[in-house]
Coordinates of C-alpha atoms in Angstrom, one line a residue:
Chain A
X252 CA -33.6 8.7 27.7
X253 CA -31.4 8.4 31.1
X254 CA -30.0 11.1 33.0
X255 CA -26.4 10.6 31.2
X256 CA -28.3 11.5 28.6
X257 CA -28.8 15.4 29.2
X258 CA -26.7 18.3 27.8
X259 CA -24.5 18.8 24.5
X260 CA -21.3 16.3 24.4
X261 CA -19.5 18.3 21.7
X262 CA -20.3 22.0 20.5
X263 CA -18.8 24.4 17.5
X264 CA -18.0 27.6 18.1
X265 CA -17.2 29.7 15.0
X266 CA -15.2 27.2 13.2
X267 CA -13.6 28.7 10.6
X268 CA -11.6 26.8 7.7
X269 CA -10.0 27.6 4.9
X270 CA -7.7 25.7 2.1
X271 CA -5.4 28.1 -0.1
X272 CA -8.3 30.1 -0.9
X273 CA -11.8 28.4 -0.6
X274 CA -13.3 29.0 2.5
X275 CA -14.8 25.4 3.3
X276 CA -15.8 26.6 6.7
X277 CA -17.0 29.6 7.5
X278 CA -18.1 30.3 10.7
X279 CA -19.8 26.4 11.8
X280 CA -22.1 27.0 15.1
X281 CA -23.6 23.4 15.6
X282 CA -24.5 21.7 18.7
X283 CA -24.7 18.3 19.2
X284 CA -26.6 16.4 22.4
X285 CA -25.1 13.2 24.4
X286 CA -27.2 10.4 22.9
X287 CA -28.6 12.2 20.0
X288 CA -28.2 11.0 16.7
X289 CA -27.3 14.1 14.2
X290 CA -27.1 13.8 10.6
X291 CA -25.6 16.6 8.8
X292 CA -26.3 16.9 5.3
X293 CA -25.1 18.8 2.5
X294 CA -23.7 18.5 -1.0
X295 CA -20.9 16.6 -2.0
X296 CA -17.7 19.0 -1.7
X297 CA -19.2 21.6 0.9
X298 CA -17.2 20.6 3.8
X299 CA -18.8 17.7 5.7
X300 CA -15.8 15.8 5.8
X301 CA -13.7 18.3 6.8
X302 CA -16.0 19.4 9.5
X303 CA -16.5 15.8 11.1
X304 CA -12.6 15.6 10.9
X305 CA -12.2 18.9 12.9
X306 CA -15.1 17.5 15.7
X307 CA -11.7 14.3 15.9
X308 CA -9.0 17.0 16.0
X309 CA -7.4 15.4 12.7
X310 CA -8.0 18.9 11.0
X311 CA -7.3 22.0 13.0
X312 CA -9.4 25.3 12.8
X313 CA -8.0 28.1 12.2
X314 CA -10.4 30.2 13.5
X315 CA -13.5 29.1 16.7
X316 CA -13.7 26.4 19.5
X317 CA -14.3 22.4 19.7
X318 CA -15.7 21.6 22.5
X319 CA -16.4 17.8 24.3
X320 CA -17.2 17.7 27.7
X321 CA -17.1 21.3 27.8
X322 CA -13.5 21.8 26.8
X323 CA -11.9 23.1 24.1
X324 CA -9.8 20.7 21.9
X325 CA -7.5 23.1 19.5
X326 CA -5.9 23.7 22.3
X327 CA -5.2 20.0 23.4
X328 CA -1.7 18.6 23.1
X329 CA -1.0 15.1 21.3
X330 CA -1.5 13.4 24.2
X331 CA -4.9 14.8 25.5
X332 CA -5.8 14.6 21.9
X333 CA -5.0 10.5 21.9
X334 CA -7.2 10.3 25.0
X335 CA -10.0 12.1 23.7
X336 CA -9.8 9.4 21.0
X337 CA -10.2 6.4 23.3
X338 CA -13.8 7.8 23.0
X339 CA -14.5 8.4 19.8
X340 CA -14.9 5.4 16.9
X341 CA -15.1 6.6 13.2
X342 CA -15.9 4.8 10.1
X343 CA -14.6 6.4 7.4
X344 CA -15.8 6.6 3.6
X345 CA -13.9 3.5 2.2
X346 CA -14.1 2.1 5.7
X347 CA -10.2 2.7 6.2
X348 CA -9.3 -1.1 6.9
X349 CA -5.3 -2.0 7.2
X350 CA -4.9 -3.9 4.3
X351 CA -2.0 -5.5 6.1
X352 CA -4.2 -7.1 8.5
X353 CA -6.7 -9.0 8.8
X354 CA -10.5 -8.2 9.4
X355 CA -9.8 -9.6 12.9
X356 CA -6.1 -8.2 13.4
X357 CA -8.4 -4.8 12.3
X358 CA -10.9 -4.9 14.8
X359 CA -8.5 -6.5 17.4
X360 CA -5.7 -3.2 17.0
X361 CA -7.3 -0.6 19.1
X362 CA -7.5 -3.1 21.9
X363 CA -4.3 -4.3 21.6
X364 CA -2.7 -0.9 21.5
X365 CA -4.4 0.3 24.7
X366 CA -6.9 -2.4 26.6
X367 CA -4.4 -4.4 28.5
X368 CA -6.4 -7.3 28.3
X369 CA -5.5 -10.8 27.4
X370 CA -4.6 -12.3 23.9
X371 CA -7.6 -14.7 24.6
X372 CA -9.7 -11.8 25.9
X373 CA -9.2 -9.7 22.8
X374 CA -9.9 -12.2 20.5
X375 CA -13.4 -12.8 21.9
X376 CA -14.1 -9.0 21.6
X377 CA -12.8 -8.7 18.5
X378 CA -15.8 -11.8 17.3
X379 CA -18.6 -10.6 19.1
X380 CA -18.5 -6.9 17.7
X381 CA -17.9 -8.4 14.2
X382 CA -21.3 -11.0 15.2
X383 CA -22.9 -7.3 16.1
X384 CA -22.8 -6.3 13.0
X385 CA -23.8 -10.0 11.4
X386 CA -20.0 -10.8 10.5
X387 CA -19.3 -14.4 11.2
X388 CA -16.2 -16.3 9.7
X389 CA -14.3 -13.5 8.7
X390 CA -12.0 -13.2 11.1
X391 CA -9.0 -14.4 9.2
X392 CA -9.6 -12.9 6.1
X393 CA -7.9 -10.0 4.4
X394 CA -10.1 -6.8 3.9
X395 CA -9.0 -7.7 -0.2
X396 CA -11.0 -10.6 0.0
X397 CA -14.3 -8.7 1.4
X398 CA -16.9 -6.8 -0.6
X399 CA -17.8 -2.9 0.0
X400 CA -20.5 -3.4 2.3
X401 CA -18.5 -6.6 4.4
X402 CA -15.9 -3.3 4.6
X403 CA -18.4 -1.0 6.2
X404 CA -19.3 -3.6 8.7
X405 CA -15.7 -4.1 10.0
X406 CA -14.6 -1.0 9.8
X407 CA -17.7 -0.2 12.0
X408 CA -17.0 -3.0 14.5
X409 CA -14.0 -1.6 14.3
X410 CA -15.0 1.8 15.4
X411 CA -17.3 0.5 18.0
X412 CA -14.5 -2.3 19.7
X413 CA -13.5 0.5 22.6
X414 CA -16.9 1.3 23.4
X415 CA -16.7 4.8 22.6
X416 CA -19.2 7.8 23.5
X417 CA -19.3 8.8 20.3
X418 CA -19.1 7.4 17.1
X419 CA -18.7 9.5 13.7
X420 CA -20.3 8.5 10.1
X421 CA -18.1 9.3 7.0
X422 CA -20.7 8.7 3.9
X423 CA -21.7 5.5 5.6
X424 CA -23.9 4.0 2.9
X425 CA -22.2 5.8 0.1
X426 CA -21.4 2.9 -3.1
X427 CA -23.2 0.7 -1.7
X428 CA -26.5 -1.1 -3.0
X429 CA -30.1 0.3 -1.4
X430 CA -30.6 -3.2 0.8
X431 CA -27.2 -3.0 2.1
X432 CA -27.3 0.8 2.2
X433 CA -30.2 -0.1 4.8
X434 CA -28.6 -2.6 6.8
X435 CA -25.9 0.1 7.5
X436 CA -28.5 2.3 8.8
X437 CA -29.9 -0.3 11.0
X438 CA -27.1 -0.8 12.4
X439 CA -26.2 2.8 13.3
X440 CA -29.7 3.4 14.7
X441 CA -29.2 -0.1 17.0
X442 CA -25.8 1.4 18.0
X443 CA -27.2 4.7 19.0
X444 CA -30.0 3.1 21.2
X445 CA -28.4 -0.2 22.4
X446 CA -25.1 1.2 23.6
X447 CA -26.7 4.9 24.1
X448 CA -23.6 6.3 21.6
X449 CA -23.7 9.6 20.1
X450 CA -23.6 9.7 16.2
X451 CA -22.6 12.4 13.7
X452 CA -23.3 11.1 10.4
X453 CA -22.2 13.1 7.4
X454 CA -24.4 11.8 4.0
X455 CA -26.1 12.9 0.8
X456 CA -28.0 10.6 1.1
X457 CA -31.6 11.7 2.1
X458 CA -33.2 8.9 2.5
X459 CA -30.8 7.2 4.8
X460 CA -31.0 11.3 6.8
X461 CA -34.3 10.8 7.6
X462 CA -33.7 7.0 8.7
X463 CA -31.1 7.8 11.3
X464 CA -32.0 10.8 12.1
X465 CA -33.3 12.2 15.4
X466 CA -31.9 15.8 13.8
X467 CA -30.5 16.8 10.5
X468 CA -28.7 19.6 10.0
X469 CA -27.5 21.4 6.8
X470 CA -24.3 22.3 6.0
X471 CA -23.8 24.7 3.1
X472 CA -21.7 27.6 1.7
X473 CA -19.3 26.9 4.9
X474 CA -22.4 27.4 6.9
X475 CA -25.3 25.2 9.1
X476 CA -27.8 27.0 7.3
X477 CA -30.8 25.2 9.2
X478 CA -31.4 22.1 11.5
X479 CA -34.2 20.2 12.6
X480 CA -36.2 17.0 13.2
X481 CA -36.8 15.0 9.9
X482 CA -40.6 15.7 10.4
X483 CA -39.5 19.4 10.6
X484 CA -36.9 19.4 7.9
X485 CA -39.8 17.3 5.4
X486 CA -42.4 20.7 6.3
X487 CA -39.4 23.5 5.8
X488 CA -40.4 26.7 3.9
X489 CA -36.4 27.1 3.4
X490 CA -36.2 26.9 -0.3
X491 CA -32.5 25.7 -0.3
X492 CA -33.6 22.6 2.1
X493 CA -36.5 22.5 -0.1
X494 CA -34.3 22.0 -3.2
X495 CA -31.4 19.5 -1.6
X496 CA -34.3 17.0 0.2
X497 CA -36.2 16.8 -3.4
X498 CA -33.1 16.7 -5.3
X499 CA -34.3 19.5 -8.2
X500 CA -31.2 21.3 -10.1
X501 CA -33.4 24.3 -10.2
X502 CA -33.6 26.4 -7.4
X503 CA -31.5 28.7 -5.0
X504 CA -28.7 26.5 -4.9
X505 CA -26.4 26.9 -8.2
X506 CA -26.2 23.1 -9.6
X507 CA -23.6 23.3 -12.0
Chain B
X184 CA 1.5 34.9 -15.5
X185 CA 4.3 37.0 -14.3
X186 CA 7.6 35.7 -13.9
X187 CA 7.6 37.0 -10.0
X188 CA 4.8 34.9 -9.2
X189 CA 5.9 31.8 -10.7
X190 CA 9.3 32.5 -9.0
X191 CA 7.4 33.6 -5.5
X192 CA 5.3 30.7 -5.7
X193 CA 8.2 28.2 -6.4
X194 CA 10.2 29.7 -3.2
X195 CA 7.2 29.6 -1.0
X196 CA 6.6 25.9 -2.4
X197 CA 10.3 25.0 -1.6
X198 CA 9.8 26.8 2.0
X199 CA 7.0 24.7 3.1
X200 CA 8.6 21.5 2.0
X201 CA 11.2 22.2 4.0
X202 CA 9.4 23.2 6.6
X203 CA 7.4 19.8 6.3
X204 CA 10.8 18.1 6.6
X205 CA 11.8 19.6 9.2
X206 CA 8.5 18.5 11.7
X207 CA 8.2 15.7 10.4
X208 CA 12.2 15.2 11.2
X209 CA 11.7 16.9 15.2
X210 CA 8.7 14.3 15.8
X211 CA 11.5 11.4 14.7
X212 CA 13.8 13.0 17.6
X213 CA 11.0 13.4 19.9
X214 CA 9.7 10.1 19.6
X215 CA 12.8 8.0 18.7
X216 CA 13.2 6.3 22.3
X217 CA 9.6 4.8 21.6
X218 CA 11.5 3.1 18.9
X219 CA 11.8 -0.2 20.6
X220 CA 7.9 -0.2 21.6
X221 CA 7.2 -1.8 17.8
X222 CA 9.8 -4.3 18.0
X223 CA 7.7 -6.4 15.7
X224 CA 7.3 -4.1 13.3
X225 CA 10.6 -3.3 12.7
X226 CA 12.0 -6.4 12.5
X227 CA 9.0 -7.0 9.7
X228 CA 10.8 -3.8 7.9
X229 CA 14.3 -5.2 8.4
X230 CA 14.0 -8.3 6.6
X231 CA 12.1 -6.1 3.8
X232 CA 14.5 -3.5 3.5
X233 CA 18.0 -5.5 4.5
X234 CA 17.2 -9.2 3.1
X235 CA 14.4 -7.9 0.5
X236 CA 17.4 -6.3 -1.3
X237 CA 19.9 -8.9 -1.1
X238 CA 20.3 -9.7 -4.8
X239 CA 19.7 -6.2 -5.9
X240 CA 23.0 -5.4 -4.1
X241 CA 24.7 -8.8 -4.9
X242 CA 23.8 -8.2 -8.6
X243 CA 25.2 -4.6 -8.6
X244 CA 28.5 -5.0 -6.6
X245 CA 29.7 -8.0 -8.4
X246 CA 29.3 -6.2 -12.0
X247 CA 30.6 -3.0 -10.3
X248 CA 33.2 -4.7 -9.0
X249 CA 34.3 -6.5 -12.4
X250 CA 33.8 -3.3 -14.4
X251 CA 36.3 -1.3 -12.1
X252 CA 38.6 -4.0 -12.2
X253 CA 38.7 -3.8 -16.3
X254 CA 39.1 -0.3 -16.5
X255 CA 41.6 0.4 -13.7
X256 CA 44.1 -2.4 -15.7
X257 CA 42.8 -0.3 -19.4
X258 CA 43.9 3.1 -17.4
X259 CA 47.0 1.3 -15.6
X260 CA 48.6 0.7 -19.4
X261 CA 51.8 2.0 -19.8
X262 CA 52.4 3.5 -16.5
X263 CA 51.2 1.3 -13.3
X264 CA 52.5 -1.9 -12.7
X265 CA 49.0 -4.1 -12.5
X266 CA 50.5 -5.4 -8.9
X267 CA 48.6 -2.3 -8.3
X268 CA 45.2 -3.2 -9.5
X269 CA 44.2 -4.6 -6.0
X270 CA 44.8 -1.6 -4.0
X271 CA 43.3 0.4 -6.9
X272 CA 40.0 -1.4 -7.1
X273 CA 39.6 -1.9 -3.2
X274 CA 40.0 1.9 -2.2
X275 CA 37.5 2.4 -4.6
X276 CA 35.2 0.4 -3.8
X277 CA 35.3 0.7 0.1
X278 CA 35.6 4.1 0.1
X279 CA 32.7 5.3 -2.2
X280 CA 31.6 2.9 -5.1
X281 CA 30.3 0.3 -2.5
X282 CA 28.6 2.7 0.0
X283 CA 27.1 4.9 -2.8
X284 CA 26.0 2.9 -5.1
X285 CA 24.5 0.4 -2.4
X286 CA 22.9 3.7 -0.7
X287 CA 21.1 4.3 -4.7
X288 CA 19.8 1.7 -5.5
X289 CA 19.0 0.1 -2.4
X290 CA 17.3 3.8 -2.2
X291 CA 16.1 3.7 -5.2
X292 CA 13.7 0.1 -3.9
X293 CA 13.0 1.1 -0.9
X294 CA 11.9 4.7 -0.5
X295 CA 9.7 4.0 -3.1
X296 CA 8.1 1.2 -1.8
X297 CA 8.0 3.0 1.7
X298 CA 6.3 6.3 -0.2
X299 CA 4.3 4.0 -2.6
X300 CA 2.8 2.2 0.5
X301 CA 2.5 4.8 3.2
X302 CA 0.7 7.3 0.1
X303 CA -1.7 4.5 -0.8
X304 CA -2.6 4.8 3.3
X305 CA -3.0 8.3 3.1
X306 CA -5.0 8.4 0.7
X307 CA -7.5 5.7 1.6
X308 CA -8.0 7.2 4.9
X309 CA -5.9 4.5 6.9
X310 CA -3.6 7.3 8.6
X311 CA -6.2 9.0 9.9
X312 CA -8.3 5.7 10.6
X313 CA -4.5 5.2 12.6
X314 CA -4.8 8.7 14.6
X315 CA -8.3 8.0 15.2
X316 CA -7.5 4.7 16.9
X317 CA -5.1 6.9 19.2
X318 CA -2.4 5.4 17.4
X319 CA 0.8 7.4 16.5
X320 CA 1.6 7.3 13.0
X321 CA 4.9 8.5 13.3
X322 CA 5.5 5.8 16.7
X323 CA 3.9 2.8 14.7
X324 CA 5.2 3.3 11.0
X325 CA 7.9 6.2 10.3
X326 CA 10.1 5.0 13.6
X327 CA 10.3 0.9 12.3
X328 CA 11.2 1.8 9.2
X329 CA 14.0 4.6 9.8
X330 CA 15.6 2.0 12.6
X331 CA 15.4 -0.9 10.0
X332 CA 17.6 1.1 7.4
X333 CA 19.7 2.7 9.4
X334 CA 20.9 -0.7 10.7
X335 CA 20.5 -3.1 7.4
X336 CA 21.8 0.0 5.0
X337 CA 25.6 -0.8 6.7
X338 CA 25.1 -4.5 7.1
X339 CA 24.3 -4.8 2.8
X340 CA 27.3 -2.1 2.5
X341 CA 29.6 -4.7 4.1
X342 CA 28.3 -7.5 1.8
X343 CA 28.7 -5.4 -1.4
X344 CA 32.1 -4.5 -0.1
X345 CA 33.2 -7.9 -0.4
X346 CA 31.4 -8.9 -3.3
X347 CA 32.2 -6.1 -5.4
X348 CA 35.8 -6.6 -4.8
X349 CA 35.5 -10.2 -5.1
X350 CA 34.0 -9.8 -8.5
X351 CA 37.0 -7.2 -9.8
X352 CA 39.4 -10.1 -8.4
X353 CA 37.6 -12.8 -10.5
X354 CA 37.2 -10.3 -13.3
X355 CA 41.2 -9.5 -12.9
X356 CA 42.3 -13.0 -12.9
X357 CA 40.2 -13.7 -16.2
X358 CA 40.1 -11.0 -18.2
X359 CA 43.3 -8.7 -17.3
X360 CA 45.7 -11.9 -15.9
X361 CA 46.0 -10.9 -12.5
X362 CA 46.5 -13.9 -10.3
X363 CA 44.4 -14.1 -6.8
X364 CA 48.0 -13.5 -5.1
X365 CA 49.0 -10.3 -6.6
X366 CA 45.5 -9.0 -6.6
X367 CA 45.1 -9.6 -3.0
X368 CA 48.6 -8.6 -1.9
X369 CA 48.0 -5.4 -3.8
X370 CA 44.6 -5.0 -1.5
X371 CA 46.8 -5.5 1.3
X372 CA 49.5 -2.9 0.8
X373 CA 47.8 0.3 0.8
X374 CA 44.5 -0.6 2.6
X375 CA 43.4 1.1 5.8
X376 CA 41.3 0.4 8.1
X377 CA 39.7 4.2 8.6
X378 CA 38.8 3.3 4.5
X379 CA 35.8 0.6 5.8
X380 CA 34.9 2.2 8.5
X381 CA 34.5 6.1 7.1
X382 CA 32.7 4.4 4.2
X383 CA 30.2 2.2 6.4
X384 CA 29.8 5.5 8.7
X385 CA 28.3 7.2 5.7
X386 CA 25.7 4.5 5.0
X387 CA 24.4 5.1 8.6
X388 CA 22.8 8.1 7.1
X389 CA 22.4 7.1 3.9
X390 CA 20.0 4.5 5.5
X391 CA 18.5 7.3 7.2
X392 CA 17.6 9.5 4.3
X393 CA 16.3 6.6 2.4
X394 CA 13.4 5.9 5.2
X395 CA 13.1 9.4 5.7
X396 CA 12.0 10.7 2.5
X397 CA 10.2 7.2 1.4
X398 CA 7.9 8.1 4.9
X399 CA 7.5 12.0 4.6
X400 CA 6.5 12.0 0.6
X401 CA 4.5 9.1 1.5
X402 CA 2.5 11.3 4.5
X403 CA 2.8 14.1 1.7
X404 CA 0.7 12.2 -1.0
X405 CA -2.2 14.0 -2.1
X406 CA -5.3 13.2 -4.3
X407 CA -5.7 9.1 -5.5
X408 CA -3.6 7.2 -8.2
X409 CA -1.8 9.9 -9.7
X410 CA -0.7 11.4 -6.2
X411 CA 1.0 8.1 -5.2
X412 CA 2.6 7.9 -8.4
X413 CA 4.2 11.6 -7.9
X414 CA 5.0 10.9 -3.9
X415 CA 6.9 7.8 -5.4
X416 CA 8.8 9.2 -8.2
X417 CA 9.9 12.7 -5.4
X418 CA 11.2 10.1 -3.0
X419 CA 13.0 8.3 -4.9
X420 CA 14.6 11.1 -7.0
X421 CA 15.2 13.2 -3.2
X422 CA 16.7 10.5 -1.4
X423 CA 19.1 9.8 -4.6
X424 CA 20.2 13.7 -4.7
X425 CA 20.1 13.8 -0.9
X426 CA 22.2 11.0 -1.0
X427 CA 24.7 12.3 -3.6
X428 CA 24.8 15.9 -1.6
X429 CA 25.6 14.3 1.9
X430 CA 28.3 12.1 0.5
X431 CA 29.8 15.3 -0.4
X432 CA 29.3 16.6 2.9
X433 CA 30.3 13.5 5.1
X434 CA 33.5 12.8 3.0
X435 CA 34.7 15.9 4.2
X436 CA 33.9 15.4 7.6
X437 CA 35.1 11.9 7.8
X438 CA 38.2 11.7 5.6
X439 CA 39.3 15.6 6.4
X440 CA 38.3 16.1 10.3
X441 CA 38.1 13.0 11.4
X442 CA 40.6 10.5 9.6
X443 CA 42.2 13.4 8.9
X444 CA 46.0 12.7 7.1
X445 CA 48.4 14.2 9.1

């Protein structure tokens, strides 16, 4: 760890949500440290989603703070909002491609919109994050043409193209086979230490938790009911941990 | 379930459409200088909107045409010299048939297509893949697409103009016996010029509301298959009665305040 590597990069503070009358969150206290790798897990439906969009500022809260850096982005205009962006990459669930462009129109966009840098320069950015993450001769294609997991890949190179701070997981390895499902994780562990980016990755997935994981944290009822290191999340007394990490549908959390 | 809640629940439902309209609508105003900053992408929409519906117009205004033709000399029998048919059949058809029925059906194509494609991006994320690349939605896809039918909307209203009363001059000389001369001198003797241009001023927001609806159900769509399918069928079905509504509206401005007869 190097010294840019100290404090929290974004906190919650009381982040409050509701839609017509669920409560998805109620009252999310989380923490998350510059360089650490978090992993919040939780069933499907309790509000991870929704929770990694509010940390973006594509959901609002209507109740608590979002802070990065130390300030408070509900109360951030369009603008500030944009610039946060510049340093934040996220890949979302069905990786979120334009299915207008192509893989390397895709990864290219960001950079066009706001590097300034050459048509020439681009395109060689655009190639070497899609070689990061083992994509060669795709470049041209359409994201029709590419399987689930070729998806994931470029909509990760994608994310990653601006070199952000911070780069946010939606389900990464969600619908996609176990050896795949574990190429994804390698590559968000060699993001995370290579480039020293934060991730946030949202999953159900246990196994691919305790992969990534430096900390996992558990989201449920609208609440970060407990969070720790996968060593101490695998020794938890917490019976509702207990339950979610060895998958039972008996137990303090009501299955059905 | 009580007939007030059904009722309460329909108003509040209407409220925040309107509502949604209306932001969506301000960020348009806000933004609209930014308009020439995806030059590309609108001239991309233009040739989908404005050439893309070429033969649908061409196809419509040519039948329309014949079919006003036909019945204008059937209602003419007896009591209007068919010297008249011309005159009748091109007030018509600049004044309202040609701008309104362009505006529905060309409304009809493309604010579904516009809702159909901009739901589908909802709803697999790429909007929000879009804000999260600090792109503007609203700069990079709403602002093309309103600028493209705004302009092409008057351009195809011009071309079904002419080929509508084209086809009711063909139609005339074939099925009626109204030779090309006497149709076109009755065109000549009562047409004004206010007649083409308060009809083409309509289409300018015609053109408008077509975009505009196709974008803001499309931003609107909710849930997967089934929620594009319902964004589709509301844009089309809004733009068309939006369409009909403001016609009302703009005939009244245009033929009583501002061609007003003396």
């Amino acid at each position: 760890m190097n010294e840019q590597c100290s404090g929290p990069i974004i906190e919650l503070r009381g982040v409050r949500k509701r839609f017509d009358r669920q409560e998805v969150l109620d009252g999310v206290d989380l923490s998350i440290g510059t360089c650490e790798s978090l992993v919040i897990i939780g069933r499907s439906g309790c509000g991870k989603s929704v929770l990694l969009k509010h940390i973006t500022g594509l959901i609002q809260p209507d109740e608590g703070e979002i802070l990065f850096h130390g300030e408070d982005i509900t109360k951030f205009g369009r603008k500030s909002l944009f610039d946060m962006r510049m340093h934040f990459g996220m890949l979302f669930q069905g990786a979120a491609l334009f299915d207008s462009m192509t893989v390397g129109e895709n990864v290219a966009l960001p950079l066009v919109k706001h590097s300034g840098l050459s048509e020439e320069e681009i395109r060689q950015k655009a190639l070497d994050k899609l070689a990061l993450v083992g994509l060669t001769d795709v470049h041209d294609m359409y994201p029709a043409e590419l399987s689930g997991g070729m998806k994931k890949r470029v909509g990760l190179a994608r994310a990653v193209v601006m070199d952000p701070q911070v780069v946010l997981y939606d389900e990464p390895t969600t619908g996609l086979d176990p050896i795949m499902a574990d190429v994804i994780n390698g590559l968000i562990r060699d993001l995370q230490k290579g480039l020293n980016i934060t991730s946030v990755v949202v999953t159900h997935d246990i196994k691919s938790a305790y992969k990534v994981g430096d900390r996992l944290a558990m989201l449920h009822e609208g609440k970060i009911i407990f969070s720790g290191t996968p060593e101490e999340t695998a020794r938890t007394g917490d019976a509702t941990v207990r339950q979610f990490i060895e998958g039972r549908a008996e137990g303090p959390i009501k299955a059905v | 379930m009580n007939v007030f809640v059904i009722l309460g629940r329909f108003f509040l439902d209407f409220i925040e459409e309107i509502g949604g309209m209306a932001l969506l609508f301000w960020r348009v105003v806000q933004q609209g200088h930014r308009v020439f900053r995806n030059a590309r992408n609108t001239l991309v929409q233009m040739e989908t909107i404005g050439i893309g519906s070429i033969p649908l117009v061409l196809v419509t205004s040519v039948f329309v045409g014949a079919v006003a033709s036909v019945q204008a000399a059937y209602q003419f029998q007896g009591y209007v010299p068919l010297r008249f048919l011309g005159a009748v059949v091109g007030k018509s058809v600049t004044l309202e048939v040609g701008p309104v029925l362009t505006a529905l059906v060309v409304g009809g194509r493309v604010s579904a297509a516009i809702a159909a494609e901009l739901g589908t991006m909802k709803v697999t994320e790429q909007i929000d893949a879009m804000e999260m690349i600090a792109i503007d939605p609203v700069e990079y896809l709403v602002l093309p697409r309103i600028a493209a039918a705004t302009v092409m909307l008057p351009l195809l209203t011009v071309f079904a103009d002419f080929l509508a009363i084209l086809g009711g001059m063909v139609v005339a000389k074939l099925a009626v016996g109204v030779s090309f001369n006497t149709f076109e001198s009755g065109l000549r003797l009562l047409f004004k010029y206010q007649d083409l241009v308060g009809g083409l001023m309509k289409t300018f927001v015609f053109g408008y509301i077509i975009a505009f609806m196709g974008c803001y159900n499309g931003f609107m769509t909710k849930g997967g298959a089934e929620g594009v399918g319902v964004a589709t069928m509301r844009a089309v079905v809004q733009s068309c009665l939006l369409i009909l509504v403001s016609n009302y509206l703009l005939a009244l401005l245009i033929f009583r305040v501002i061609f007003a007869p003396d």
